[in-house]
PDB file of C-alpha atoms in Angstrom:
ATOM      1  CA  MET M   1      -5.866  -4.585  16.364  1.00 93.00           C
ATOM      2  CA  LYS M   2      -2.716  -4.694  14.934  1.00 95.00           C
ATOM      3  CA  HIS M   3      -1.441  -2.144  17.562  1.00 97.00           C
ATOM      4  CA  LEU M   4      -3.226  -4.445  20.516  1.00 97.00           C
ATOM      5  CA  ALA M   5      -1.191  -7.069  19.239  1.00 97.00           C
ATOM      6  CA  LEU M   6       2.302  -5.128  19.001  1.00 97.00           C
ATOM      7  CA  VAL M   7       1.552  -4.141  22.659  1.00 97.00           C
ATOM      8  CA  PHE M   8       1.090  -7.552  23.627  1.00 97.00           C
ATOM      9  CA  LEU M   9       3.921  -8.846  21.937  1.00 97.00           C
ATOM     10  CA  GLY M  10       6.118  -6.286  23.135  1.00 98.00           C
ATOM     11  CA  GLY M  11       4.789  -6.691  27.012  1.00 97.00           C
ATOM     12  CA  GLY M  12       5.010 -10.228  27.176  1.00 97.00           C
ATOM     13  CA  LEU M  13       8.388 -10.235  25.743  1.00 98.00           C
ATOM     14  CA  GLY M  14      10.121  -7.586  28.264  1.00 98.00           C
ATOM     15  CA  SER M  15       7.743  -9.390  31.357  1.00 97.00           C
ATOM     16  CA  VAL M  16       9.764 -12.656  29.870  1.00 98.00           C
ATOM     17  CA  LEU M  17      12.955 -11.078  30.435  1.00 98.00           C
ATOM     18  CA  ARG M  18      12.111  -9.005  33.682  1.00 97.00           C
ATOM     19  CA  PHE M  19      11.342 -12.749  34.835  1.00 96.00           C
ATOM     20  CA  LEU M  20      14.939 -13.864  34.383  1.00 97.00           C
ATOM     21  CA  ILE M  21      16.603 -10.794  35.528  1.00 96.00           C
ATOM     22  CA  GLY M  22      14.722 -10.779  38.475  1.00 93.00           C
ATOM     23  CA  LYS M  23      14.946 -14.995  38.761  1.00 92.00           C
ATOM     24  CA  PHE M  24      18.927 -14.548  39.119  1.00 93.00           C
ATOM     25  CA  LEU M  25      19.419 -11.251  40.396  1.00 93.00           C
ATOM     26  CA  ASN M  26      16.941 -10.757  43.503  1.00 88.00           C
ATOM     27  CA  SER M  27      18.418 -12.597  46.488  1.00 77.00           C
ATOM     28  CA  SER M  28      16.456 -14.427  49.296  1.00 74.00           C
ATOM     29  CA  GLU M  29      19.395 -13.820  51.517  1.00 75.00           C
ATOM     30  CA  THR M  30      20.048 -10.572  51.283  1.00 75.00           C
ATOM     31  CA  GLY M  31      16.801  -9.301  50.709  1.00 79.00           C
ATOM     32  CA  ILE M  32      17.564  -6.467  48.230  1.00 85.00           C
ATOM     33  CA  PRO M  33      15.694  -7.059  45.250  1.00 93.00           C
ATOM     34  CA  TYR M  34      18.380  -6.580  42.503  1.00 94.00           C
ATOM     35  CA  GLY M  35      16.866  -7.459  39.710  1.00 95.00           C
ATOM     36  CA  THR M  36      13.894  -5.419  39.856  1.00 95.00           C
ATOM     37  CA  PHE M  37      16.097  -2.204  40.312  1.00 96.00           C
ATOM     38  CA  VAL M  38      18.063  -3.441  37.297  1.00 97.00           C
ATOM     39  CA  ALA M  39      14.914  -4.246  34.982  1.00 97.00           C
ATOM     40  CA  ASN M  40      13.946  -0.428  36.251  1.00 97.00           C
ATOM     41  CA  ILE M  41      16.839   0.966  35.457  1.00 98.00           C
ATOM     42  CA  LEU M  42      17.903  -0.850  32.026  1.00 98.00           C
ATOM     43  CA  GLY M  43      14.065  -0.042  30.883  1.00 97.00           C
ATOM     44  CA  SER M  44      14.417   3.469  31.611  1.00 97.00           C
ATOM     45  CA  LEU M  45      17.632   3.935  29.416  1.00 98.00           C
ATOM     46  CA  LEU M  46      16.295   1.990  26.615  1.00 98.00           C
ATOM     47  CA  ILE M  47      12.996   3.699  26.517  1.00 97.00           C
ATOM     48  CA  GLY M  48      14.844   7.034  26.838  1.00 97.00           C
ATOM     49  CA  LEU M  49      17.152   5.796  23.544  1.00 97.00           C
ATOM     50  CA  ILE M  50      13.682   4.396  21.993  1.00 97.00           C
ATOM     51  CA  LEU M  51      11.473   7.549  22.392  1.00 95.00           C
ATOM     52  CA  GLY M  52      15.073  10.100  21.633  1.00 95.00           C
ATOM     53  CA  TYR M  53      15.555   7.895  18.187  1.00 95.00           C
ATOM     54  CA  ALA M  54      12.005   8.335  17.486  1.00 94.00           C
ATOM     55  CA  SER M  55      11.653  11.610  18.344  1.00 92.00           C
ATOM     56  CA  LYS M  56      14.825  12.128  16.270  1.00 87.00           C
ATOM     57  CA  ASN M  57      13.824  12.896  12.541  1.00 80.00           C
ATOM     58  CA  ASN M  58      10.817  10.468  12.598  1.00 86.00           C
ATOM     59  CA  GLY M  59      13.391   7.504  13.385  1.00 85.00           C
ATOM     60  CA  LEU M  60      10.651   4.888  13.985  1.00 94.00           C
ATOM     61  CA  SER M  61       7.187   4.209  12.739  1.00 94.00           C
ATOM     62  CA  HIS M  62       4.121   4.779  15.400  1.00 94.00           C
ATOM     63  CA  GLU M  63       3.876   0.501  15.350  1.00 96.00           C
ATOM     64  CA  GLN M  64       7.472  -0.152  16.119  1.00 96.00           C
ATOM     65  CA  THR M  65       7.274   2.515  19.320  1.00 96.00           C
ATOM     66  CA  LEU M  66       4.592   0.351  20.190  1.00 96.00           C
ATOM     67  CA  LEU M  67       5.595  -2.748  20.023  1.00 97.00           C
ATOM     68  CA  MET M  68       9.298  -1.280  21.519  1.00 97.00           C
ATOM     69  CA  ALA M  69       8.621   1.804  24.548  1.00 97.00           C
ATOM     70  CA  THR M  70       4.905   0.858  25.275  1.00 96.00           C
ATOM     71  CA  GLY M  71       4.982  -2.818  25.075  1.00 97.00           C
ATOM     72  CA  PHE M  72       8.446  -3.634  25.585  1.00 98.00           C
ATOM     73  CA  CYS M  73       9.608  -1.186  28.295  1.00 97.00           C
ATOM     74  CA  GLY M  74       6.329  -1.337  30.113  1.00 96.00           C
ATOM     75  CA  GLY M  75       6.567  -5.170  30.165  1.00 97.00           C
ATOM     76  CA  PHE M  76       9.692  -5.228  31.077  1.00 97.00           C
ATOM     77  CA  THR M  77      10.310  -2.238  34.055  1.00 97.00           C
ATOM     78  CA  THR M  78       7.641  -2.804  37.046  1.00 93.00           C
ATOM     79  CA  PHE M  79       6.259   0.263  39.566  1.00 95.00           C
ATOM     80  CA  SER M  80       3.817  -2.645  41.482  1.00 95.00           C
ATOM     81  CA  THR M  81       6.723  -4.774  42.024  1.00 94.00           C
ATOM     82  CA  PHE M  82       8.486  -1.804  43.100  1.00 96.00           C
ATOM     83  CA  ALA M  83       5.952  -0.493  45.569  1.00 97.00           C
ATOM     84  CA  TYR M  84       5.756  -4.052  46.690  1.00 96.00           C
ATOM     85  CA  GLU M  85       9.145  -4.766  47.255  1.00 96.00           C
ATOM     86  CA  ASN M  86       9.381  -0.878  49.511  1.00 97.00           C
ATOM     87  CA  HIS M  87       5.987  -2.043  51.331  1.00 97.00           C
ATOM     88  CA  VAL M  88       8.043  -5.130  52.553  1.00 96.00           C
ATOM     89  CA  PHE M  89      10.943  -3.008  53.918  1.00 96.00           C
ATOM     90  CA  LEU M  90       8.638  -0.919  55.337  1.00 97.00           C
ATOM     91  CA  LYS M  91       6.600  -3.797  56.973  1.00 97.00           C
ATOM     92  CA  THR M  92       9.678  -5.384  58.538  1.00 96.00           C
ATOM     93  CA  GLY M  93      11.071  -2.162  59.733  1.00 97.00           C
ATOM     94  CA  ASP M  94      14.129  -2.226  57.155  1.00 96.00           C
ATOM     95  CA  PHE M  95      13.771   1.608  56.864  1.00 97.00           C
ATOM     96  CA  THR M  96      17.288   2.326  55.545  1.00 95.00           C
ATOM     97  CA  SER M  97      16.746  -0.025  52.789  1.00 95.00           C
ATOM     98  CA  PHE M  98      13.078   1.435  51.994  1.00 97.00           C
ATOM     99  CA  ALA M  99      15.038   4.964  51.569  1.00 97.00           C
ATOM    100  CA  ILE M 100      18.101   3.886  49.461  1.00 96.00           C
ATOM    101  CA  TYR M 101      15.878   1.661  47.352  1.00 96.00           C
ATOM    102  CA  THR M 102      13.281   4.214  46.593  1.00 97.00           C
ATOM    103  CA  ILE M 103      15.618   7.188  46.226  1.00 97.00           C
ATOM    104  CA  ALA M 104      18.232   5.037  43.950  1.00 97.00           C
ATOM    105  CA  SER M 105      15.480   3.978  41.723  1.00 97.00           C
ATOM    106  CA  PHE M 106      14.392   7.426  41.458  1.00 97.00           C
ATOM    107  CA  ILE M 107      17.202   9.459  40.780  1.00 98.00           C
ATOM    108  CA  ILE M 108      18.931   6.786  38.444  1.00 98.00           C
ATOM    109  CA  GLY M 109      15.547   5.909  36.466  1.00 97.00           C
ATOM    110  CA  PHE M 110      15.201   9.689  35.711  1.00 97.00           C
ATOM    111  CA  LEU M 111      19.034   9.972  34.760  1.00 98.00           C
ATOM    112  CA  ALA M 112      19.040   6.613  32.645  1.00 98.00           C
ATOM    113  CA  VAL M 113      15.780   8.156  30.678  1.00 97.00           C
ATOM    114  CA  PHE M 114      17.868  11.501  30.085  1.00 97.00           C
ATOM    115  CA  ALA M 115      20.790   9.337  29.126  1.00 97.00           C
ATOM    116  CA  GLY M 116      19.060   7.601  26.592  1.00 97.00           C
ATOM    117  CA  MET M 117      17.877  10.553  25.086  1.00 96.00           C
ATOM    118  CA  TYR M 118      21.097  12.338  25.503  1.00 95.00           C
ATOM    119  CA  LEU M 119      22.986   9.561  23.633  1.00 96.00           C
ATOM    120  CA  VAL M 120      20.512   9.167  20.909  1.00 95.00           C
ATOM    121  CA  LYS M 121      21.402  13.100  20.292  1.00 89.00           C
ATOM    122  CA  TRP M 122      25.021  11.842  19.614  1.00 86.00           C
ATOM    123  CA  PHE M 123      24.480   8.742  17.244  1.00 81.00           C
TER     124      PHE M 123
END
C-alpha cells in the first residue's frame, strides 16, 4: 500500500506540473504543442538522471525511485497527449508538423535519457 501511495503522490505532482507547463507554453495561435514537448523532454532527462543515480552505488531506495521515476516522471510526461496531438496534425493535413514533432520528440527524448544517465556518471 505504501508503494501505491508513493506512485500516487509523485504522479499527482508530475501531472500538475505538466498541466502548468502546458498552460503557459502551448499556443492556440501556432498550434505547436510546446508544453507537451518540453514536459516530455524534461521528463526524459529527469528519468535518466533519477535511474542513473539509482543504479550508481544504489543511490536511491526503491521507494524513492517509485516516487520520483514511476510516479513523478510518469505523471509529468505524457504519451497519450503526444499521440493525440499527432492525430490532430494528421487530421488537419499538417504532415510537416507531424513529422517534425514526432521525430524530434523521439530523438531528443532518447538523447535526454542517455544524457541524464551520462551526467550522473560525472557527479
